[in-house]
Short mmCIF file of N, CA, C and O in Angstrom, two decimals:
data_model
loop_
_atom_site.label_atom_id
_atom_site.label_comp_id
_atom_site.label_asym_id
_atom_site.label_seq_id
_atom_site.Cartn_x
_atom_site.Cartn_y
_atom_site.Cartn_z
N MET A 1 74.62 124.81 84.16
CA MET A 1 74.45 123.59 84.98
C MET A 1 73.70 122.55 84.15
O MET A 1 72.63 122.93 83.41
N PRO A 2 74.24 121.38 84.01
CA PRO A 2 73.51 120.39 83.25
C PRO A 2 72.23 119.91 83.76
O PRO A 2 71.96 120.08 84.94
N THR A 3 71.42 119.37 82.86
CA THR A 3 70.07 118.86 83.21
C THR A 3 70.00 117.42 82.97
O THR A 3 70.82 116.88 82.35
N TRP A 4 68.84 116.72 83.37
CA TRP A 4 68.55 115.42 82.97
C TRP A 4 68.61 115.29 81.48
O TRP A 4 68.90 114.22 80.91
N ASP A 5 68.08 116.39 80.89
CA ASP A 5 67.91 116.36 79.37
C ASP A 5 69.31 116.22 78.72
O ASP A 5 69.53 115.53 77.76
N ASP A 6 70.18 116.80 79.36
CA ASP A 6 71.69 116.83 78.94
C ASP A 6 72.20 115.37 79.08
O ASP A 6 72.95 114.87 78.18
N VAL A 7 71.98 114.73 80.20
CA VAL A 7 72.32 113.31 80.52
C VAL A 7 71.75 112.54 79.47
O VAL A 7 72.39 111.69 78.76
N ARG A 8 70.48 112.69 79.24
CA ARG A 8 69.74 111.82 78.24
C ARG A 8 70.29 112.04 76.74
O ARG A 8 70.61 111.01 76.19
N ARG A 9 70.46 113.24 76.34
CA ARG A 9 71.10 113.45 75.16
C ARG A 9 72.49 112.88 74.95
O ARG A 9 72.83 112.09 73.92
N ILE A 10 73.35 112.98 75.93
CA ILE A 10 74.74 112.41 75.81
C ILE A 10 74.57 110.93 75.79
O ILE A 10 75.32 110.23 74.95
N ALA A 11 73.85 110.40 76.79
CA ALA A 11 73.98 108.93 76.85
C ALA A 11 73.24 108.37 75.72
O ALA A 11 73.86 107.31 75.07
N LEU A 12 72.14 108.78 75.24
CA LEU A 12 71.45 108.12 74.01
C LEU A 12 72.33 108.31 72.58
O LEU A 12 71.91 107.63 71.72
N ALA A 13 73.29 109.21 72.69
CA ALA A 13 74.03 109.48 71.49
C ALA A 13 75.07 108.31 71.32
O ALA A 13 75.69 108.23 70.25
N LEU A 14 75.36 107.54 72.38
CA LEU A 14 76.16 106.45 72.42
C LEU A 14 75.56 105.15 71.80
O LEU A 14 74.47 104.87 72.05
N PRO A 15 76.47 104.43 71.11
CA PRO A 15 75.99 103.21 70.35
C PRO A 15 75.34 102.24 71.36
O PRO A 15 75.71 102.08 72.51
N GLU A 16 74.23 101.66 70.85
CA GLU A 16 73.48 100.62 71.55
C GLU A 16 73.03 101.02 72.88
O GLU A 16 72.87 99.98 73.89
N THR A 17 72.82 102.34 73.13
CA THR A 17 72.31 102.67 74.48
C THR A 17 70.73 102.82 74.42
O THR A 17 70.24 103.27 73.38
N SER A 18 70.21 102.51 75.60
CA SER A 18 68.65 102.55 75.72
C SER A 18 68.44 103.25 77.07
O SER A 18 69.32 103.22 77.87
N GLU A 19 67.25 103.80 77.33
CA GLU A 19 66.83 104.50 78.53
C GLU A 19 65.71 103.60 79.06
O GLU A 19 64.82 103.03 78.33
N ARG A 20 65.81 103.54 80.43
CA ARG A 20 64.80 102.68 81.16
C ARG A 20 64.38 103.45 82.39
O ARG A 20 65.09 104.01 82.97
N VAL A 21 63.09 103.49 82.46
CA VAL A 21 62.46 104.17 83.76
C VAL A 21 61.95 103.17 84.67
O VAL A 21 61.11 102.29 84.32
N SER A 22 62.43 103.32 85.87
CA SER A 22 61.81 102.30 86.97
C SER A 22 61.64 103.17 88.26
O SER A 22 62.51 103.84 88.58
N ARG A 23 60.48 103.04 88.71
CA ARG A 23 60.38 103.81 90.03
C ARG A 23 60.41 105.36 89.85
O ARG A 23 61.01 106.07 90.61
N GLU A 24 60.04 105.66 88.54
CA GLU A 24 60.15 107.23 88.18
C GLU A 24 61.54 107.72 88.02
O GLU A 24 61.77 108.93 88.20
N GLN A 25 62.59 106.78 88.06
CA GLN A 25 63.91 107.20 87.93
C GLN A 25 64.47 106.47 86.63
O GLN A 25 64.19 105.36 86.33
N ALA A 26 65.10 107.45 85.92
CA ALA A 26 65.78 106.87 84.60
C ALA A 26 67.18 106.33 84.70
O ALA A 26 67.91 106.79 85.71
N SER A 27 67.40 105.39 83.94
CA SER A 27 68.75 104.89 83.87
C SER A 27 69.04 104.57 82.46
O SER A 27 68.19 104.40 81.63
N TRP A 28 70.45 104.62 82.20
CA TRP A 28 70.78 104.40 80.64
C TRP A 28 71.72 103.14 80.66
O TRP A 28 72.57 103.05 81.60
N ARG A 29 71.48 102.33 79.74
CA ARG A 29 72.15 101.06 79.54
C ARG A 29 72.74 100.88 78.28
O ARG A 29 72.16 101.29 77.12
N VAL A 30 73.88 100.08 78.10
CA VAL A 30 74.44 99.62 76.87
C VAL A 30 74.25 98.11 76.99
O VAL A 30 74.75 97.51 77.89
N ARG A 31 73.53 97.66 76.06
CA ARG A 31 73.21 96.12 76.03
C ARG A 31 72.83 95.73 77.39
O ARG A 31 73.41 94.61 77.75
N ASP A 32 71.94 96.26 77.92
CA ASP A 32 71.38 95.96 79.31
C ASP A 32 72.25 96.01 80.50
O ASP A 32 72.06 95.58 81.56
N LYS A 33 73.41 96.73 80.20
CA LYS A 33 74.25 96.91 81.42
C LYS A 33 74.22 98.41 81.82
O LYS A 33 74.61 99.32 81.04
N GLN A 34 73.61 98.76 82.90
CA GLN A 34 73.53 100.15 83.36
C GLN A 34 74.87 100.86 83.53
O GLN A 34 75.88 100.23 84.08
N PHE A 35 75.04 102.07 82.98
CA PHE A 35 76.28 102.92 83.02
C PHE A 35 76.08 104.20 83.72
O PHE A 35 76.98 104.67 84.49
N VAL A 36 74.88 104.89 83.68
CA VAL A 36 74.47 106.02 84.43
C VAL A 36 72.98 105.96 84.83
O VAL A 36 72.15 105.39 84.09
N TRP A 37 72.77 106.62 86.00
CA TRP A 37 71.24 106.52 86.41
C TRP A 37 71.11 107.63 87.46
O TRP A 37 71.92 108.26 88.01
N GLU A 38 69.74 107.91 87.57
CA GLU A 38 69.35 108.86 88.51
C GLU A 38 69.48 108.29 89.79
O GLU A 38 69.11 107.08 90.05
N ARG A 39 69.94 108.78 90.83
CA ARG A 39 70.21 108.25 92.16
C ARG A 39 70.04 109.31 93.29
O ARG A 39 70.94 109.87 93.88
N PRO A 40 68.76 109.49 93.56
CA PRO A 40 68.34 110.37 94.73
C PRO A 40 69.03 109.80 96.01
O PRO A 40 69.08 108.51 96.12
N LEU A 41 69.29 110.55 96.85
CA LEU A 41 69.66 110.06 98.25
C LEU A 41 68.65 109.37 99.01
O LEU A 41 67.57 109.89 99.02
N ARG A 42 68.94 108.40 99.62
CA ARG A 42 68.09 107.57 100.48
C ARG A 42 68.31 107.97 101.93
O ARG A 42 69.26 108.68 102.19
N ALA A 43 67.45 107.59 102.73
CA ALA A 43 67.49 107.95 104.13
C ALA A 43 68.79 107.56 104.86
O ALA A 43 69.61 108.29 105.54
N ALA A 44 69.27 106.40 104.49
CA ALA A 44 70.55 105.82 105.00
C ALA A 44 71.67 106.73 104.41
O ALA A 44 72.76 106.88 105.25
N ASP A 45 71.59 107.16 103.31
CA ASP A 45 72.71 107.95 102.69
C ASP A 45 72.74 109.23 103.54
O ASP A 45 73.78 109.76 103.79
N ARG A 46 71.55 109.81 103.67
CA ARG A 46 71.50 111.12 104.36
C ARG A 46 72.14 111.10 105.81
O ARG A 46 72.76 111.91 106.30
N ARG A 47 71.80 109.97 106.48
CA ARG A 47 72.29 109.69 107.88
C ARG A 47 73.74 109.63 107.79
O ARG A 47 74.58 110.19 108.46
N ALA A 48 74.27 108.90 106.79
CA ALA A 48 75.68 108.60 106.64
C ALA A 48 76.56 109.88 106.32
O ALA A 48 77.59 110.19 106.77
N LEU A 49 75.90 110.72 105.36
CA LEU A 49 76.40 112.01 105.06
C LEU A 49 76.21 113.16 105.94
O LEU A 49 77.06 114.09 106.00
N GLY A 50 75.27 113.00 106.73
CA GLY A 50 74.98 114.17 107.75
C GLY A 50 74.89 115.56 107.09
O GLY A 50 74.18 115.59 106.05
N ASP A 51 75.47 116.61 107.52
CA ASP A 51 75.44 117.81 106.91
C ASP A 51 75.97 117.98 105.64
O ASP A 51 75.76 119.06 105.02
N ASP A 52 76.82 117.04 105.19
CA ASP A 52 77.51 117.15 103.77
C ASP A 52 76.56 116.41 102.84
O ASP A 52 76.89 116.51 101.68
N ALA A 53 75.37 116.02 103.19
CA ALA A 53 74.49 115.54 102.26
C ALA A 53 74.04 116.53 101.22
O ALA A 53 73.54 117.61 101.55
N PRO A 54 74.28 116.35 99.87
CA PRO A 54 73.88 117.26 98.95
C PRO A 54 72.58 117.42 98.71
O PRO A 54 71.68 116.49 98.92
N THR A 55 72.10 118.52 98.14
CA THR A 55 70.64 118.71 97.72
C THR A 55 70.85 118.78 96.29
O THR A 55 71.80 118.94 95.59
N GLY A 56 69.76 118.64 95.54
CA GLY A 56 69.59 118.79 94.05
C GLY A 56 69.64 117.40 93.46
O GLY A 56 70.00 116.33 94.00
N PRO A 57 69.69 117.34 92.12
CA PRO A 57 69.79 116.16 91.32
C PRO A 57 71.22 115.43 91.51
O PRO A 57 72.24 115.97 91.54
N ILE A 58 71.15 114.07 91.54
CA ILE A 58 72.38 113.28 91.73
C ILE A 58 72.37 112.13 90.78
O ILE A 58 71.35 111.46 90.40
N LEU A 59 73.53 112.04 89.98
CA LEU A 59 73.75 111.09 88.93
C LEU A 59 74.62 109.98 89.43
O LEU A 59 75.66 110.31 90.11
N GLY A 60 74.31 108.77 89.41
CA GLY A 60 75.16 107.70 89.58
C GLY A 60 75.88 107.37 88.28
O GLY A 60 75.34 107.37 87.15
N ALA A 61 77.05 106.95 88.31
CA ALA A 61 78.01 106.68 87.13
C ALA A 61 78.95 105.57 87.39
O ALA A 61 79.72 105.64 88.52
N ARG A 62 79.14 104.54 86.57
CA ARG A 62 79.97 103.48 86.79
C ARG A 62 81.39 104.07 86.39
O ARG A 62 81.50 104.98 85.48
N VAL A 63 82.37 103.59 86.87
CA VAL A 63 83.69 103.86 86.53
C VAL A 63 84.47 102.53 86.27
O VAL A 63 83.99 101.45 86.51
N GLU A 64 85.65 102.58 85.68
CA GLU A 64 86.30 101.43 85.19
C GLU A 64 86.66 100.53 86.25
O GLU A 64 86.53 99.24 86.30
N HIS A 65 87.06 101.10 87.49
CA HIS A 65 87.52 100.35 88.65
C HIS A 65 87.52 101.13 89.83
O HIS A 65 87.30 102.44 89.80
N VAL A 66 87.74 100.53 91.02
CA VAL A 66 87.67 101.34 92.27
C VAL A 66 88.78 102.45 92.35
O VAL A 66 88.61 103.49 92.82
N GLY A 67 89.99 102.10 91.71
CA GLY A 67 90.99 103.18 91.67
C GLY A 67 90.55 104.30 90.87
O GLY A 67 90.95 105.46 91.23
N ALA A 68 89.91 104.22 89.94
CA ALA A 68 89.29 105.34 89.09
C ALA A 68 88.28 106.13 89.99
O ALA A 68 88.43 107.27 89.94
N LYS A 69 87.52 105.45 90.79
CA LYS A 69 86.63 106.09 91.64
C LYS A 69 87.23 106.93 92.60
O LYS A 69 86.95 108.10 92.97
N GLU A 70 88.33 106.34 93.16
CA GLU A 70 89.12 107.14 94.26
C GLU A 70 89.70 108.25 93.69
O GLU A 70 89.82 109.28 94.30
N ALA A 71 90.27 108.13 92.55
CA ALA A 71 90.93 109.31 91.83
C ALA A 71 89.78 110.41 91.61
O ALA A 71 90.24 111.64 91.96
N LEU A 72 88.81 110.17 91.07
CA LEU A 72 87.74 111.14 91.02
C LEU A 72 87.28 111.68 92.26
O LEU A 72 87.08 113.06 92.42
N LEU A 73 87.04 110.93 93.26
CA LEU A 73 86.65 111.43 94.63
C LEU A 73 87.71 112.49 95.19
O LEU A 73 87.40 113.47 95.73
N ALA A 74 88.97 112.03 94.88
CA ALA A 74 90.11 112.99 95.40
C ALA A 74 90.30 114.20 94.66
O ALA A 74 90.60 115.30 95.15
N ASP A 75 89.96 114.15 93.30
CA ASP A 75 90.28 115.14 92.35
C ASP A 75 89.28 116.32 92.66
O ASP A 75 89.61 117.47 92.59
N ASP A 76 88.07 115.99 92.81
CA ASP A 76 87.03 117.04 92.80
C ASP A 76 85.85 116.71 93.73
O ASP A 76 84.71 116.28 93.26
N PRO A 77 86.15 116.76 95.03
CA PRO A 77 85.01 116.42 95.91
C PRO A 77 83.77 117.36 96.03
O PRO A 77 82.78 116.95 96.56
N ALA A 78 83.92 118.43 95.35
CA ALA A 78 82.67 119.36 95.22
C ALA A 78 81.77 118.81 94.20
O ALA A 78 80.51 119.09 94.21
N VAL A 79 82.26 117.99 93.23
CA VAL A 79 81.47 117.40 92.29
C VAL A 79 81.08 115.84 92.54
O VAL A 79 80.02 115.57 92.42
N PHE A 80 82.14 115.11 92.91
CA PHE A 80 81.92 113.68 93.10
C PHE A 80 81.95 113.25 94.56
O PHE A 80 82.70 113.73 95.19
N PHE A 81 81.15 112.29 94.88
CA PHE A 81 81.05 111.89 96.24
C PHE A 81 80.58 110.37 96.28
O PHE A 81 80.26 109.87 95.05
N THR A 82 80.59 109.72 97.32
CA THR A 82 80.00 108.29 97.51
C THR A 82 79.39 108.31 98.87
O THR A 82 79.31 109.13 99.57
N THR A 83 78.74 107.06 98.97
CA THR A 83 78.11 106.69 100.32
C THR A 83 78.46 105.31 100.66
O THR A 83 78.94 104.68 99.76
N PRO A 84 78.36 104.85 101.86
CA PRO A 84 78.77 103.64 102.31
C PRO A 84 78.11 102.49 101.41
O PRO A 84 78.62 101.50 101.19
N HIS A 85 76.86 102.72 100.82
CA HIS A 85 76.18 101.87 99.99
C HIS A 85 77.15 101.51 98.85
O HIS A 85 77.08 100.25 98.19
N PHE A 86 78.00 102.22 98.36
CA PHE A 86 78.90 102.24 97.22
C PHE A 86 80.33 101.81 97.63
O PHE A 86 81.21 101.63 96.64
N ASP A 87 80.47 101.42 98.87
CA ASP A 87 81.78 101.06 99.25
C ASP A 87 82.32 99.88 98.47
O ASP A 87 81.52 98.83 98.42
N GLY A 88 83.56 99.89 97.92
CA GLY A 88 84.07 98.68 97.19
C GLY A 88 83.56 98.60 95.87
O GLY A 88 83.74 97.56 95.19
N TYR A 89 82.51 99.43 95.40
CA TYR A 89 81.86 99.32 93.99
C TYR A 89 82.42 100.38 93.22
O TYR A 89 82.51 101.49 93.54
N PRO A 90 82.37 100.04 91.96
CA PRO A 90 83.19 100.87 90.92
C PRO A 90 82.22 101.92 90.38
O PRO A 90 81.74 101.85 89.23
N ALA A 91 81.62 102.88 91.30
CA ALA A 91 80.65 103.94 90.84
C ALA A 91 80.92 105.04 91.71
O ALA A 91 81.30 104.97 92.86
N VAL A 92 80.61 106.30 91.17
CA VAL A 92 80.73 107.40 91.88
C VAL A 92 79.19 108.20 91.71
O VAL A 92 78.45 107.82 90.91
N LEU A 93 78.99 109.04 92.66
CA LEU A 93 77.80 109.89 92.68
C LEU A 93 78.17 111.20 92.23
O LEU A 93 79.28 111.73 92.77
N VAL A 94 77.38 112.02 91.43
CA VAL A 94 77.82 113.22 90.99
C VAL A 94 76.64 114.22 91.24
O VAL A 94 75.56 113.94 91.00
N ARG A 95 77.17 115.42 91.82
CA ARG A 95 76.26 116.54 92.10
C ARG A 95 75.96 117.09 90.63
O ARG A 95 76.72 117.81 90.02
N LEU A 96 74.88 116.86 90.01
CA LEU A 96 74.67 117.26 88.65
C LEU A 96 74.82 118.76 88.41
O LEU A 96 75.20 119.34 87.47
N GLY A 97 74.34 119.43 89.52
CA GLY A 97 74.53 120.97 89.53
C GLY A 97 75.90 121.60 89.54
O GLY A 97 76.15 122.78 89.45
N ALA A 98 76.86 120.59 89.84
CA ALA A 98 78.26 121.13 90.18
C ALA A 98 79.24 120.77 89.08
O ALA A 98 80.33 121.16 89.11
N ILE A 99 78.77 119.93 88.04
CA ILE A 99 79.62 119.54 87.00
C ILE A 99 79.36 120.31 85.88
O ILE A 99 78.27 120.75 85.54
N SER A 100 80.35 120.43 84.93
CA SER A 100 80.11 121.20 83.77
C SER A 100 79.74 120.25 82.66
O SER A 100 79.74 118.97 82.87
N VAL A 101 78.91 120.78 81.48
CA VAL A 101 78.57 119.78 80.68
C VAL A 101 79.63 119.15 79.91
O VAL A 101 79.58 117.79 79.70
N ALA A 102 80.74 119.69 79.79
CA ALA A 102 81.93 119.06 79.06
C ALA A 102 82.42 117.84 80.00
O ALA A 102 82.52 116.77 79.40
N GLU A 103 82.55 118.16 81.30
CA GLU A 103 82.87 117.07 82.23
C GLU A 103 81.86 115.98 82.30
O GLU A 103 82.24 114.69 82.46
N LEU A 104 80.60 116.26 82.31
CA LEU A 104 79.51 115.39 82.30
C LEU A 104 79.66 114.49 81.11
O LEU A 104 79.54 113.21 81.30
N GLU A 105 79.88 115.04 79.90
CA GLU A 105 80.05 114.17 78.81
C GLU A 105 81.20 113.24 78.91
O GLU A 105 81.16 111.97 78.48
N GLU A 106 82.29 113.74 79.37
CA GLU A 106 83.45 112.76 79.55
C GLU A 106 83.06 111.69 80.47
O GLU A 106 83.44 110.54 80.28
N LEU A 107 82.47 112.09 81.67
CA LEU A 107 82.01 110.98 82.65
C LEU A 107 81.06 109.96 82.02
O LEU A 107 81.25 108.83 82.22
N ILE A 108 80.10 110.36 81.29
CA ILE A 108 79.18 109.48 80.65
C ILE A 108 79.74 108.67 79.56
O ILE A 108 79.58 107.31 79.67
N VAL A 109 80.64 109.15 78.90
CA VAL A 109 81.35 108.35 77.81
C VAL A 109 82.19 107.28 78.45
O VAL A 109 82.24 106.07 78.18
N ASP A 110 83.00 107.75 79.55
CA ASP A 110 83.79 106.84 80.35
C ASP A 110 82.96 105.75 80.90
O ASP A 110 83.36 104.54 80.91
N ALA A 111 81.84 106.12 81.55
CA ALA A 111 80.99 105.04 82.08
C ALA A 111 80.44 104.20 81.08
O ALA A 111 80.44 102.87 81.31
N TRP A 112 80.12 104.69 79.90
CA TRP A 112 79.66 103.82 78.79
C TRP A 112 80.84 102.90 78.35
O TRP A 112 80.54 101.54 78.25
N LEU A 113 82.00 103.44 78.26
CA LEU A 113 83.21 102.47 77.85
C LEU A 113 83.48 101.36 78.90
O LEU A 113 83.91 100.26 78.52
N ALA A 114 83.18 101.69 80.32
CA ALA A 114 83.43 100.79 81.26
C ALA A 114 82.48 99.46 81.10
O ALA A 114 82.82 98.36 81.58
N ARG A 115 81.34 99.76 80.59
CA ARG A 115 80.18 98.73 80.48
C ARG A 115 80.00 98.15 79.08
O ARG A 115 79.32 97.18 78.97
N ALA A 116 80.26 98.77 77.95
CA ALA A 116 79.98 98.44 76.79
C ALA A 116 80.92 97.25 76.27
O ALA A 116 82.09 97.06 76.79
N PRO A 117 80.31 96.31 75.46
CA PRO A 117 81.10 95.16 74.96
C PRO A 117 82.32 95.73 74.44
O PRO A 117 82.28 96.75 73.68
N THR A 118 83.44 94.93 74.42
CA THR A 118 84.70 95.34 73.88
C THR A 118 84.60 95.68 72.56
O THR A 118 85.22 96.78 72.04
N ARG A 119 83.97 95.03 71.63
CA ARG A 119 83.84 95.26 70.10
C ARG A 119 83.14 96.55 69.99
O ARG A 119 83.51 97.36 69.06
N VAL A 120 82.18 96.85 70.66
CA VAL A 120 81.30 97.93 70.50
C VAL A 120 82.20 99.22 70.93
O VAL A 120 82.18 100.18 70.34
N ALA A 121 82.84 99.12 72.16
CA ALA A 121 83.73 100.15 72.60
C ALA A 121 84.83 100.39 71.66
O ALA A 121 85.28 101.67 71.36
N ASP A 122 85.47 99.46 71.17
CA ASP A 122 86.57 99.61 70.18
C ASP A 122 86.16 100.28 68.88
O ASP A 122 86.94 101.14 68.57
N ALA A 123 85.07 99.92 68.43
CA ALA A 123 84.53 100.55 67.14
C ALA A 123 84.19 102.11 67.54
O ALA A 123 84.53 103.01 66.69
N TYR A 124 83.66 102.37 68.68
CA TYR A 124 83.38 103.73 68.91
C TYR A 124 84.72 104.54 69.01
O TYR A 124 84.89 105.72 68.51
N ILE A 125 85.69 104.02 69.68
CA ILE A 125 86.94 104.71 69.99
C ILE A 125 87.67 104.88 68.57
O ILE A 125 88.15 106.02 68.17
N ALA A 126 87.63 103.77 67.58
CA ALA A 126 88.18 103.89 66.36
C ALA A 126 87.44 105.01 65.69
O ALA A 126 88.27 105.74 64.94
N GLU A 127 86.19 105.11 65.68
CA GLU A 127 85.49 106.05 64.92
C GLU A 127 85.78 107.50 65.33
O GLU A 127 85.83 108.48 64.54
N ARG A 128 86.21 107.77 66.62
CA ARG A 128 86.63 109.00 67.13
C ARG A 128 88.08 109.23 66.78
O ARG A 128 88.77 110.24 67.41
N GLY A 129 88.84 108.46 66.17
CA GLY A 129 90.16 108.52 65.78
C GLY A 129 91.02 107.97 66.82
O GLY A 129 92.15 108.51 67.06
N GLY A 130 90.57 107.11 67.67
CA GLY A 130 91.43 106.49 68.71
C GLY A 130 91.36 107.32 69.92
O GLY A 130 92.36 107.04 70.88
N ASP A 131 90.77 108.38 70.07
CA ASP A 131 90.69 109.16 71.21
C ASP A 131 89.51 109.12 72.17
O ASP A 131 88.46 109.63 71.75
N GLY A 132 89.72 108.58 73.25
CA GLY A 132 88.54 108.68 74.19
C GLY A 132 88.57 109.90 74.82
O GLY A 132 89.40 110.61 74.81
N LEU A 133 87.58 110.16 75.72
CA LEU A 133 87.51 111.54 76.49
C LEU A 133 88.46 111.45 77.64
O LEU A 133 89.04 112.51 78.02
N GLY A 134 88.53 110.35 78.31
CA GLY A 134 89.62 110.19 79.42
C GLY A 134 89.48 110.88 80.70
O GLY A 134 90.44 111.38 81.23
N LEU A 135 88.18 110.86 81.16
CA LEU A 135 87.93 111.67 82.58
C LEU A 135 88.71 110.57 83.66
O LEU A 135 89.31 111.10 84.53
N THR A 136 88.33 109.36 83.46
CA THR A 136 88.88 108.34 84.52
C THR A 136 90.01 107.52 84.07
O THR A 136 90.32 107.55 82.87
#
């Protein structure tokens, strides 16, 4: 089961990434654009999800577009979910305890690629031999 230390390690290994803590919750940014963050459920989220509201740590992650979000939600609803707060927004919520470390790394890299400046993202992909991880 991945931990916040795994999220931190993976995110901070990406170029031009920084960590910010606000209200005791961490977020990771590339050139000041948030790409993954701690996202505990709020009261409105719990009301909307009812008995399906997960417990445990939750990660928010940007995705390239709403279509990618819908694909993740359909592909693995045991890991990925959303709330009405994120309707129409290219982000998913992730049950951190239900995702593998390898999938987490793919998700974080894809989130970073979705937010990184084109030149920075292209350089990262070229450095990896043109192979992105490709979760979304």
